[in-house]
mmCIF file of C-alpha atoms in Angstrom:
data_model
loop_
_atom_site.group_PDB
_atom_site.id
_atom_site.type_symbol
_atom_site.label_atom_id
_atom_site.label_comp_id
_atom_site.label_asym_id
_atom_site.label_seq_id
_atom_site.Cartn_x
_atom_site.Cartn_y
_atom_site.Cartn_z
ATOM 1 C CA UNK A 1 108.060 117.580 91.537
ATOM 2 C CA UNK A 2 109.740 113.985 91.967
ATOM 3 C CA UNK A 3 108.841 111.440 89.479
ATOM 4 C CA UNK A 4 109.798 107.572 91.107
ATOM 5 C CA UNK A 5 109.814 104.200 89.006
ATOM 6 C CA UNK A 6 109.877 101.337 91.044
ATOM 7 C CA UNK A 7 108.436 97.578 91.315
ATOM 8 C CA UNK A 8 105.096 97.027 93.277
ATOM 9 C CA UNK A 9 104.095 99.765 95.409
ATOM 10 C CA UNK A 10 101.137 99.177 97.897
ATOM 11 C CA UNK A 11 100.597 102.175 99.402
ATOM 12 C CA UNK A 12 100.208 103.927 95.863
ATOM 13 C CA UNK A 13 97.967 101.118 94.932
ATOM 14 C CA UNK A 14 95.785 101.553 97.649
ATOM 15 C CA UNK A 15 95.775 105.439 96.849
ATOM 16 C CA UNK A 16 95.241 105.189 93.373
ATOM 17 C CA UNK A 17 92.351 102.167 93.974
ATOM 18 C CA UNK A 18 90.596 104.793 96.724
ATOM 19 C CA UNK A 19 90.997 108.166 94.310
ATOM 20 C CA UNK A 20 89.846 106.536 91.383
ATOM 21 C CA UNK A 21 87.063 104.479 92.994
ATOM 22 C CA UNK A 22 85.580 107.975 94.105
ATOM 23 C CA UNK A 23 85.806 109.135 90.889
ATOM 24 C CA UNK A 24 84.356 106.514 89.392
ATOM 25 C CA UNK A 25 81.603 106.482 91.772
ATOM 26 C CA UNK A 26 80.987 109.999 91.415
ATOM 27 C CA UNK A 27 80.493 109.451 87.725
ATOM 28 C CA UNK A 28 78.759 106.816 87.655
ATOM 29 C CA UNK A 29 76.821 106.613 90.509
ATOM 30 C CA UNK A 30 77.864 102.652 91.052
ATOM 31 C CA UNK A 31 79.868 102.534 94.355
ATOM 32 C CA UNK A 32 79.469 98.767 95.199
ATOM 33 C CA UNK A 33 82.393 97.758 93.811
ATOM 34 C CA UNK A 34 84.152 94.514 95.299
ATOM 35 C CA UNK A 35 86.124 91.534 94.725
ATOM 36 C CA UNK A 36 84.931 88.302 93.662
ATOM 37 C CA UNK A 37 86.523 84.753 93.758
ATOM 38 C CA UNK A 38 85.755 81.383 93.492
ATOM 39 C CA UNK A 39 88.349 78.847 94.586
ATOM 40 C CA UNK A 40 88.133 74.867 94.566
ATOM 41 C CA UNK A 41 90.002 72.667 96.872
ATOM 42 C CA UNK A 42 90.260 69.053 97.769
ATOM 43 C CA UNK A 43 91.520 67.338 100.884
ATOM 44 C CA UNK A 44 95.591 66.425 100.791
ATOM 45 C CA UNK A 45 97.063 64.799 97.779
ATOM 46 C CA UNK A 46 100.712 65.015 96.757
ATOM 47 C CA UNK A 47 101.518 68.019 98.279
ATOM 48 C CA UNK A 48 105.015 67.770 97.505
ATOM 49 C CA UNK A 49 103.772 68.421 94.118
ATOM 50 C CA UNK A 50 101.044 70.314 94.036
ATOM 51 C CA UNK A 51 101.513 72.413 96.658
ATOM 52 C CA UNK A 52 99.157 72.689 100.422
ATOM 53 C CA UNK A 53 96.769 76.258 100.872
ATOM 54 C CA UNK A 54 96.769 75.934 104.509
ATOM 55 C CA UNK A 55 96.364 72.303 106.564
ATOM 56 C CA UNK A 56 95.195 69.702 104.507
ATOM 57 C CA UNK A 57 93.448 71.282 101.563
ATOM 58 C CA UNK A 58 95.201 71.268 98.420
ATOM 59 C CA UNK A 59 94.397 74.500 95.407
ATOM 60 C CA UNK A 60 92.881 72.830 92.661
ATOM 61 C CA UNK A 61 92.283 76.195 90.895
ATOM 62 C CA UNK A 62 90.622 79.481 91.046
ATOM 63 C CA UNK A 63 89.408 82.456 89.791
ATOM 64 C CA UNK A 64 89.608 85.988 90.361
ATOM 65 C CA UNK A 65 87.636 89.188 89.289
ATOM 66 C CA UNK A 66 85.342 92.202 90.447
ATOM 67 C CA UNK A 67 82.194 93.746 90.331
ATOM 68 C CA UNK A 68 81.434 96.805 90.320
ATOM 69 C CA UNK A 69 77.638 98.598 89.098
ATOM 70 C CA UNK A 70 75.968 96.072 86.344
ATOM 71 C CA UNK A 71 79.207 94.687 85.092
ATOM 72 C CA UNK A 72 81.505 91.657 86.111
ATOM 73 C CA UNK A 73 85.158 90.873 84.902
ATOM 74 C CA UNK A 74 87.549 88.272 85.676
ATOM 75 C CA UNK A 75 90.828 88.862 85.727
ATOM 76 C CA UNK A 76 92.465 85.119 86.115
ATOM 77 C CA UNK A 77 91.137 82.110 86.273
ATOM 78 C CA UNK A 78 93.854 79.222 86.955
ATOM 79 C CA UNK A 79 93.425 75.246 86.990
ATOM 80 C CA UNK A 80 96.071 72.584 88.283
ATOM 81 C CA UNK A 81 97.435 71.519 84.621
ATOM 82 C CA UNK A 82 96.595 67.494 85.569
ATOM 83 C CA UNK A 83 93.085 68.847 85.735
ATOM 84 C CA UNK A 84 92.367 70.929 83.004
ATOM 85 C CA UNK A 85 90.053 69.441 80.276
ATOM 86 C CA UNK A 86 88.220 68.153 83.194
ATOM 87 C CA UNK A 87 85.464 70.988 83.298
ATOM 88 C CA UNK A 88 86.758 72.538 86.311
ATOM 89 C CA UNK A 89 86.981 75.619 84.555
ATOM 90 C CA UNK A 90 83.691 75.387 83.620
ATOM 91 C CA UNK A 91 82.539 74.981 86.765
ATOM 92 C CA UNK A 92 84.394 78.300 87.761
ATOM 93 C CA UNK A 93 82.939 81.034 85.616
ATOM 94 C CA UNK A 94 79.424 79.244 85.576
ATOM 95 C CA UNK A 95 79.785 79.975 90.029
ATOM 96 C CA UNK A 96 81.157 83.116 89.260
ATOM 97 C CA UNK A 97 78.448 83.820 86.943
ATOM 98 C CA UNK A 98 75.879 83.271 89.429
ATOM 99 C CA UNK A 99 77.611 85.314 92.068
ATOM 100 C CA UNK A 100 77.370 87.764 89.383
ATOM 101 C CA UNK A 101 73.689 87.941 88.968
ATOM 102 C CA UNK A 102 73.516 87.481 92.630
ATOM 103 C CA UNK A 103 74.924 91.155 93.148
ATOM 104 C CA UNK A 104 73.165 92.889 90.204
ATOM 105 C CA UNK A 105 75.375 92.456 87.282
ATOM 106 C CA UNK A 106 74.057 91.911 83.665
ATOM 107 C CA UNK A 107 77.488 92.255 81.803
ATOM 108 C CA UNK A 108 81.075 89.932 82.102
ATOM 109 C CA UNK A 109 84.267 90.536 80.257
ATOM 110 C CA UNK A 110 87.445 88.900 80.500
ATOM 111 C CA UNK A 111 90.302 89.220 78.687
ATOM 112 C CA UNK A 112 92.740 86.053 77.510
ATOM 113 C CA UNK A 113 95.839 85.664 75.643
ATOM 114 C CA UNK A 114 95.541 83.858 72.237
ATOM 115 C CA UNK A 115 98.657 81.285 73.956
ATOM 116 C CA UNK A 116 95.761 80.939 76.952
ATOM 117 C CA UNK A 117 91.733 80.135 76.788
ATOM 118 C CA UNK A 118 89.971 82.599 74.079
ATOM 119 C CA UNK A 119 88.362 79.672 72.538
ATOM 120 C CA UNK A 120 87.036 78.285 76.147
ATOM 121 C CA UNK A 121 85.807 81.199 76.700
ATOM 122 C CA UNK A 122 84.017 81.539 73.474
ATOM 123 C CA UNK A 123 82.400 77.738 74.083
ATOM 124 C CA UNK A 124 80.659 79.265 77.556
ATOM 125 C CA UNK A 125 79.325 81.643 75.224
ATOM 126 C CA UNK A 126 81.186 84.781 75.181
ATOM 127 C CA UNK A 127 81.464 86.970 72.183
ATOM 128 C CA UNK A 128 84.918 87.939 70.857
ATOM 129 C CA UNK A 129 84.748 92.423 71.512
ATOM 130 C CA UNK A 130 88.529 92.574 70.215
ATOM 131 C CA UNK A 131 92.151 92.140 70.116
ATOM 132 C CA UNK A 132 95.710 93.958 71.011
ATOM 133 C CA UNK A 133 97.809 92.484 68.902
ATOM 134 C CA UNK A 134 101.718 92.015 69.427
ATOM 135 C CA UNK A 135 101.372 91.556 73.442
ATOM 136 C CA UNK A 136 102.897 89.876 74.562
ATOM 137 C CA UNK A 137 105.919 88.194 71.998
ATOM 138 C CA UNK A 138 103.715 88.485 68.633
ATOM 139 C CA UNK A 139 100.497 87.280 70.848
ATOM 140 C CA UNK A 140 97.503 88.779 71.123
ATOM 141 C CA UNK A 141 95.159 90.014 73.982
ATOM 142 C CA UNK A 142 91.819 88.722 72.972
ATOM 143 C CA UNK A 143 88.839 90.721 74.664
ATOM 144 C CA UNK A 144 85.421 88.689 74.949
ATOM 145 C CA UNK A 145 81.971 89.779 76.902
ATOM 146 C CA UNK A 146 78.821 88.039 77.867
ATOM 147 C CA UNK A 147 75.408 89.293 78.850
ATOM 148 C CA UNK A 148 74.423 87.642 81.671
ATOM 149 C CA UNK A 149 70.800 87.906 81.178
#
């Protein structure tokens, strides 16, 4: 037996992804996981600033998540700092909500930093589940969830 620590590794993330996925599955009987994202753009501004995603279109934000049976979660959800208080975010979950329902699911969680967006979230009307306190630097890892009935 050979036990390896190491930075990112792919391959065993693909592995682990596929094995547990089955399991899951198996379990379960929900196999339709899949990624979700939502991603806003606008045509070239200052990209020496704010940086080009291919040609002319500059990342205004974006989020990221899953689905996977009934249930939703988003894992980031990122908006250019010059734009935030602008309801961009907003306008993120409320599409990724949608896409949500679209495929079936009646449950979202996310999970946000008490340095990040608990309190946003909790305005788009998700319910605070719980907290890890001490994560990171005497932070803590808020946990929120919304039926999306």
């Amino acid at each position: 037996m050979k036990l390896a620590v190491g930075g990112e590794d792919r391959v065993l993330a693909d592995l682990l992804d596929e094995a547990l996925t089955a399991f899951n599955a198996k379990a379960t009987g929900a196999d339709n996981g899949r990624e979700l994202s939502v991603r806003v753009t606008a045509g070239s501004v200052d990209t020496e600033s704010h940086g080009s995603v291919g040609g002319e279109e500059v990342l205004l934000g974006g989020l990221t998540g899953w689905t996977w049976g009934d249930a939703c979660e988003i894992h980031m959800l990122w908006i250019r700092e010059d734009l935030r208080a602008s309801g961009l975010g907003t306008r993120l979950v409320r599409a990724a909500e949608e896409e949500a329902r679209r495929r079936g699911c009646r449950h979202l969680q996310v999970s946000s930093y008490t340095f990040q967006a608990p309190d946003f979230y909790k305005r788009l009307g998700f319910v605070e589940t719980g907290r890890t306190p001490g994560v990171p630097g005497g932070h803590e890892d808020v946990h929120l969830y919304k039926r999306l009935d």
